[in-house]
mmCIF file with all atom_site columns, C-alpha atoms in Angstrom:
data_model
loop_
_atom_site.group_PDB
_atom_site.id
_atom_site.type_symbol
_atom_site.label_atom_id
_atom_site.label_alt_id
_atom_site.label_comp_id
_atom_site.label_asym_id
_atom_site.label_entity_id
_atom_site.label_seq_id
_atom_site.pdbx_PDB_ins_code
_atom_site.Cartn_x
_atom_site.Cartn_y
_atom_site.Cartn_z
_atom_site.occupancy
_atom_site.B_iso_or_equiv
_atom_site.pdbx_formal_charge
_atom_site.auth_seq_id
_atom_site.auth_comp_id
_atom_site.auth_asym_id
_atom_site.auth_atom_id
_atom_site.pdbx_PDB_model_num
ATOM 1   C CA . UNK A 1 1   ? 73.878  78.185  119.267 1.00 91.00 ? 469 UNK A CA 1
ATOM 2   C CA . UNK A 1 2   ? 77.405  77.873  120.312 1.00 95.00 ? 470 UNK A CA 1
ATOM 3   C CA . UNK A 1 3   ? 79.071  81.350  120.972 1.00 97.00 ? 471 UNK A CA 1
ATOM 4   C CA . UNK A 1 4   ? 82.719  81.387  121.440 1.00 98.00 ? 472 UNK A CA 1
ATOM 5   C CA . UNK A 1 5   ? 85.160  84.287  122.230 1.00 98.00 ? 473 UNK A CA 1
ATOM 6   C CA . UNK A 1 6   ? 89.090  83.434  121.364 1.00 98.00 ? 474 UNK A CA 1
ATOM 7   C CA . UNK A 1 7   ? 91.784  85.679  122.584 1.00 98.00 ? 475 UNK A CA 1
ATOM 8   C CA . UNK A 1 8   ? 95.405  85.660  123.339 1.00 97.00 ? 476 UNK A CA 1
ATOM 9   C CA . UNK A 1 9   ? 96.794  85.638  127.083 1.00 95.00 ? 477 UNK A CA 1
ATOM 10  C CA . UNK A 1 10  ? 96.838  89.403  128.119 1.00 94.00 ? 478 UNK A CA 1
ATOM 11  C CA . UNK A 1 11  ? 94.580  90.620  125.058 1.00 95.00 ? 479 UNK A CA 1
ATOM 12  C CA . UNK A 1 12  ? 93.825  94.355  125.865 1.00 94.00 ? 480 UNK A CA 1
ATOM 13  C CA . UNK A 1 13  ? 90.383  93.948  124.326 1.00 95.00 ? 481 UNK A CA 1
ATOM 14  C CA . UNK A 1 14  ? 89.297  90.825  126.051 1.00 96.00 ? 482 UNK A CA 1
ATOM 15  C CA . UNK A 1 15  ? 87.187  92.362  128.708 1.00 96.00 ? 483 UNK A CA 1
ATOM 16  C CA . UNK A 1 16  ? 85.372  94.780  126.361 1.00 96.00 ? 484 UNK A CA 1
ATOM 17  C CA . UNK A 1 17  ? 84.903  92.171  123.682 1.00 97.00 ? 485 UNK A CA 1
ATOM 18  C CA . UNK A 1 18  ? 83.167  89.966  126.111 1.00 97.00 ? 486 UNK A CA 1
ATOM 19  C CA . UNK A 1 19  ? 81.096  92.985  127.420 1.00 97.00 ? 487 UNK A CA 1
ATOM 20  C CA . UNK A 1 20  ? 80.296  93.945  123.377 1.00 97.00 ? 488 UNK A CA 1
ATOM 21  C CA . UNK A 1 21  ? 79.388  90.464  122.541 1.00 97.00 ? 489 UNK A CA 1
ATOM 22  C CA . UNK A 1 22  ? 77.036  89.852  125.419 1.00 97.00 ? 490 UNK A CA 1
ATOM 23  C CA . UNK A 1 23  ? 75.174  93.329  124.549 1.00 97.00 ? 491 UNK A CA 1
ATOM 24  C CA . UNK A 1 24  ? 75.036  91.942  120.943 1.00 97.00 ? 492 UNK A CA 1
ATOM 25  C CA . UNK A 1 25  ? 73.529  88.859  122.256 1.00 97.00 ? 493 UNK A CA 1
ATOM 26  C CA . UNK A 1 26  ? 70.978  90.540  124.261 1.00 97.00 ? 494 UNK A CA 1
ATOM 27  C CA . UNK A 1 27  ? 69.949  93.030  121.464 1.00 96.00 ? 495 UNK A CA 1
ATOM 28  C CA . UNK A 1 28  ? 68.973  90.136  119.590 1.00 96.00 ? 496 UNK A CA 1
ATOM 29  C CA . UNK A 1 29  ? 66.940  88.537  122.481 1.00 95.00 ? 497 UNK A CA 1
ATOM 30  C CA . UNK A 1 30  ? 69.543  85.839  123.369 1.00 95.00 ? 498 UNK A CA 1
ATOM 31  C CA . UNK A 1 31  ? 70.805  87.224  126.494 1.00 93.00 ? 499 UNK A CA 1
ATOM 32  C CA . UNK A 1 32  ? 70.990  83.789  128.453 1.00 93.00 ? 500 UNK A CA 1
ATOM 33  C CA . UNK A 1 33  ? 73.242  82.274  125.558 1.00 95.00 ? 501 UNK A CA 1
ATOM 34  C CA . UNK A 1 34  ? 76.331  80.861  127.265 1.00 96.00 ? 502 UNK A CA 1
ATOM 35  C CA . UNK A 1 35  ? 79.694  82.086  125.727 1.00 97.00 ? 503 UNK A CA 1
ATOM 36  C CA . UNK A 1 36  ? 83.034  80.293  125.966 1.00 97.00 ? 504 UNK A CA 1
ATOM 37  C CA . UNK A 1 37  ? 86.218  82.143  126.241 1.00 97.00 ? 505 UNK A CA 1
ATOM 38  C CA . UNK A 1 38  ? 89.447  80.318  124.717 1.00 97.00 ? 506 UNK A CA 1
ATOM 39  C CA . UNK A 1 39  ? 92.660  81.621  125.034 1.00 97.00 ? 507 UNK A CA 1
ATOM 40  C CA . UNK A 1 40  ? 94.810  80.686  121.971 1.00 97.00 ? 508 UNK A CA 1
ATOM 41  C CA . UNK A 1 41  ? 98.430  79.936  123.382 1.00 95.00 ? 509 UNK A CA 1
ATOM 42  C CA . UNK A 1 42  ? 100.537 78.882  120.592 1.00 96.00 ? 510 UNK A CA 1
ATOM 43  C CA . UNK A 1 43  ? 100.921 78.968  116.917 1.00 96.00 ? 511 UNK A CA 1
ATOM 44  C CA . UNK A 1 44  ? 99.907  75.375  116.573 1.00 97.00 ? 512 UNK A CA 1
ATOM 45  C CA . UNK A 1 45  ? 96.525  75.874  118.036 1.00 97.00 ? 513 UNK A CA 1
ATOM 46  C CA . UNK A 1 46  ? 95.976  79.261  116.239 1.00 97.00 ? 514 UNK A CA 1
ATOM 47  C CA . UNK A 1 47  ? 96.667  77.307  113.116 1.00 95.00 ? 515 UNK A CA 1
ATOM 48  C CA . UNK A 1 48  ? 94.548  74.361  114.054 1.00 95.00 ? 516 UNK A CA 1
ATOM 49  C CA . UNK A 1 49  ? 91.572  76.723  114.888 1.00 94.00 ? 517 UNK A CA 1
ATOM 50  C CA . UNK A 1 50  ? 92.281  78.751  111.766 1.00 94.00 ? 518 UNK A CA 1
ATOM 51  C CA . UNK A 1 51  ? 92.486  81.714  114.577 1.00 96.00 ? 519 UNK A CA 1
ATOM 52  C CA . UNK A 1 52  ? 93.775  85.060  112.756 1.00 95.00 ? 520 UNK A CA 1
ATOM 53  C CA . UNK A 1 53  ? 94.102  87.256  115.744 1.00 95.00 ? 521 UNK A CA 1
ATOM 54  C CA . UNK A 1 54  ? 92.750  88.467  118.925 1.00 97.00 ? 522 UNK A CA 1
ATOM 55  C CA . UNK A 1 55  ? 89.716  88.917  119.845 1.00 97.00 ? 523 UNK A CA 1
ATOM 56  C CA . UNK A 1 56  ? 88.081  86.755  117.260 1.00 97.00 ? 524 UNK A CA 1
ATOM 57  C CA . UNK A 1 57  ? 84.050  85.882  117.756 1.00 98.00 ? 525 UNK A CA 1
ATOM 58  C CA . UNK A 1 58  ? 82.887  82.675  116.608 1.00 97.00 ? 526 UNK A CA 1
ATOM 59  C CA . UNK A 1 59  ? 79.080  81.277  116.314 1.00 96.00 ? 527 UNK A CA 1
ATOM 60  C CA . UNK A 1 60  ? 78.747  77.667  115.717 1.00 94.00 ? 528 UNK A CA 1
ATOM 61  C CA . UNK A 1 61  ? 82.237  77.150  114.890 1.00 93.00 ? 529 UNK A CA 1
ATOM 62  C CA . UNK A 1 62  ? 82.229  79.986  112.160 1.00 93.00 ? 530 UNK A CA 1
ATOM 63  C CA . UNK A 1 63  ? 84.548  83.137  112.496 1.00 95.00 ? 531 UNK A CA 1
ATOM 64  C CA . UNK A 1 64  ? 81.921  86.236  112.244 1.00 96.00 ? 532 UNK A CA 1
ATOM 65  C CA . UNK A 1 65  ? 84.472  88.305  110.521 1.00 95.00 ? 533 UNK A CA 1
ATOM 66  C CA . UNK A 1 66  ? 86.316  85.778  108.577 1.00 91.00 ? 534 UNK A CA 1
ATOM 67  C CA . UNK A 1 67  ? 89.405  86.941  107.103 1.00 88.00 ? 535 UNK A CA 1
ATOM 68  C CA . UNK A 1 68  ? 91.895  85.672  104.509 1.00 91.00 ? 536 UNK A CA 1
ATOM 69  C CA . UNK A 1 69  ? 94.933  86.586  107.101 1.00 92.00 ? 537 UNK A CA 1
ATOM 70  C CA . UNK A 1 70  ? 97.171  83.874  107.944 1.00 94.00 ? 538 UNK A CA 1
ATOM 71  C CA . UNK A 1 71  ? 96.964  81.784  111.435 1.00 95.00 ? 539 UNK A CA 1
ATOM 72  C CA . UNK A 1 72  ? 98.748  83.962  114.119 1.00 95.00 ? 540 UNK A CA 1
ATOM 73  C CA . UNK A 1 73  ? 98.749  84.448  117.962 1.00 96.00 ? 541 UNK A CA 1
ATOM 74  C CA . UNK A 1 74  ? 98.463  88.110  117.428 1.00 94.00 ? 542 UNK A CA 1
ATOM 75  C CA . UNK A 1 75  ? 96.240  91.230  117.718 1.00 94.00 ? 543 UNK A CA 1
ATOM 76  C CA . UNK A 1 76  ? 93.409  91.755  115.201 1.00 93.00 ? 544 UNK A CA 1
ATOM 77  C CA . UNK A 1 77  ? 92.007  94.978  113.888 1.00 92.00 ? 545 UNK A CA 1
ATOM 78  C CA . UNK A 1 78  ? 88.332  95.567  112.815 1.00 91.00 ? 546 UNK A CA 1
ATOM 79  C CA . UNK A 1 79  ? 87.136  98.137  110.269 1.00 84.00 ? 547 UNK A CA 1
ATOM 80  C CA . UNK A 1 80  ? 84.145  100.374 110.934 1.00 74.00 ? 548 UNK A CA 1
ATOM 81  C CA . UNK A 1 81  ? 82.309  103.058 110.172 1.00 71.00 ? 549 UNK A CA 1
ATOM 82  C CA . UNK A 1 82  ? 85.614  104.921 108.930 1.00 74.00 ? 550 UNK A CA 1
ATOM 83  C CA . UNK A 1 83  ? 87.616  103.800 111.690 1.00 75.00 ? 551 UNK A CA 1
ATOM 84  C CA . UNK A 1 84  ? 90.175  100.654 112.490 1.00 83.00 ? 552 UNK A CA 1
ATOM 85  C CA . UNK A 1 85  ? 89.695  99.564  116.093 1.00 87.00 ? 553 UNK A CA 1
ATOM 86  C CA . UNK A 1 86  ? 90.837  96.227  117.920 1.00 90.00 ? 554 UNK A CA 1
ATOM 87  C CA . UNK A 1 87  ? 87.202  95.173  118.207 1.00 93.00 ? 555 UNK A CA 1
ATOM 88  C CA . UNK A 1 88  ? 83.998  95.639  116.631 1.00 95.00 ? 556 UNK A CA 1
ATOM 89  C CA . UNK A 1 89  ? 80.972  97.568  117.955 1.00 94.00 ? 557 UNK A CA 1
ATOM 90  C CA . UNK A 1 90  ? 78.174  95.830  119.629 1.00 95.00 ? 558 UNK A CA 1
ATOM 91  C CA . UNK A 1 91  ? 76.020  96.651  116.644 1.00 94.00 ? 559 UNK A CA 1
ATOM 92  C CA . UNK A 1 92  ? 78.594  95.121  113.952 1.00 94.00 ? 560 UNK A CA 1
ATOM 93  C CA . UNK A 1 93  ? 78.469  92.011  116.428 1.00 96.00 ? 561 UNK A CA 1
ATOM 94  C CA . UNK A 1 94  ? 74.762  91.804  116.530 1.00 97.00 ? 562 UNK A CA 1
ATOM 95  C CA . UNK A 1 95  ? 74.641  92.064  112.536 1.00 96.00 ? 563 UNK A CA 1
ATOM 96  C CA . UNK A 1 96  ? 77.203  89.345  111.927 1.00 96.00 ? 564 UNK A CA 1
ATOM 97  C CA . UNK A 1 97  ? 75.528  87.184  114.577 1.00 96.00 ? 565 UNK A CA 1
ATOM 98  C CA . UNK A 1 98  ? 72.178  87.763  112.826 1.00 95.00 ? 566 UNK A CA 1
ATOM 99  C CA . UNK A 1 99  ? 73.504  87.045  109.238 1.00 93.00 ? 567 UNK A CA 1
ATOM 100 C CA . UNK A 1 100 ? 74.688  83.425  110.591 1.00 88.00 ? 568 UNK A CA 1
ATOM 101 C CA . UNK A 1 101 ? 72.720  80.745  109.009 1.00 82.00 ? 569 UNK A CA 1
ATOM 102 C CA . UNK A 1 102 ? 70.660  78.643  111.391 1.00 76.00 ? 570 UNK A CA 1
ATOM 103 C CA . UNK A 1 103 ? 70.966  74.652  111.475 1.00 64.00 ? 571 UNK A CA 1
ATOM 104 C CA . UNK A 1 104 ? 67.820  73.042  110.748 1.00 52.00 ? 572 UNK A CA 1
ATOM 105 C CA . UNK A 1 105 ? 66.012  71.661  113.497 1.00 53.00 ? 573 UNK A CA 1
#
């Protein structure tokens, strides 16, 4: 499983996003899974990556919270249980990771 956290430079949620992502992986019994952090530094890079805002969480190249928003070097909002925040909860991340189809060996 390849796990990637994509952020823009100076994202105020980057550190907490990484913490929550690691908590989600631990909850799923995957605490040793490496996480790559990628800084999206330009609109061209955002377009090439299909990046719709910071932070974005990818597993095996798939955005865990796919959006129809246009690619942008911008912040991202997540809807939760009656809230809208700058990042998902650890629980929401774990549920999203759990739902990613696994490749056949």
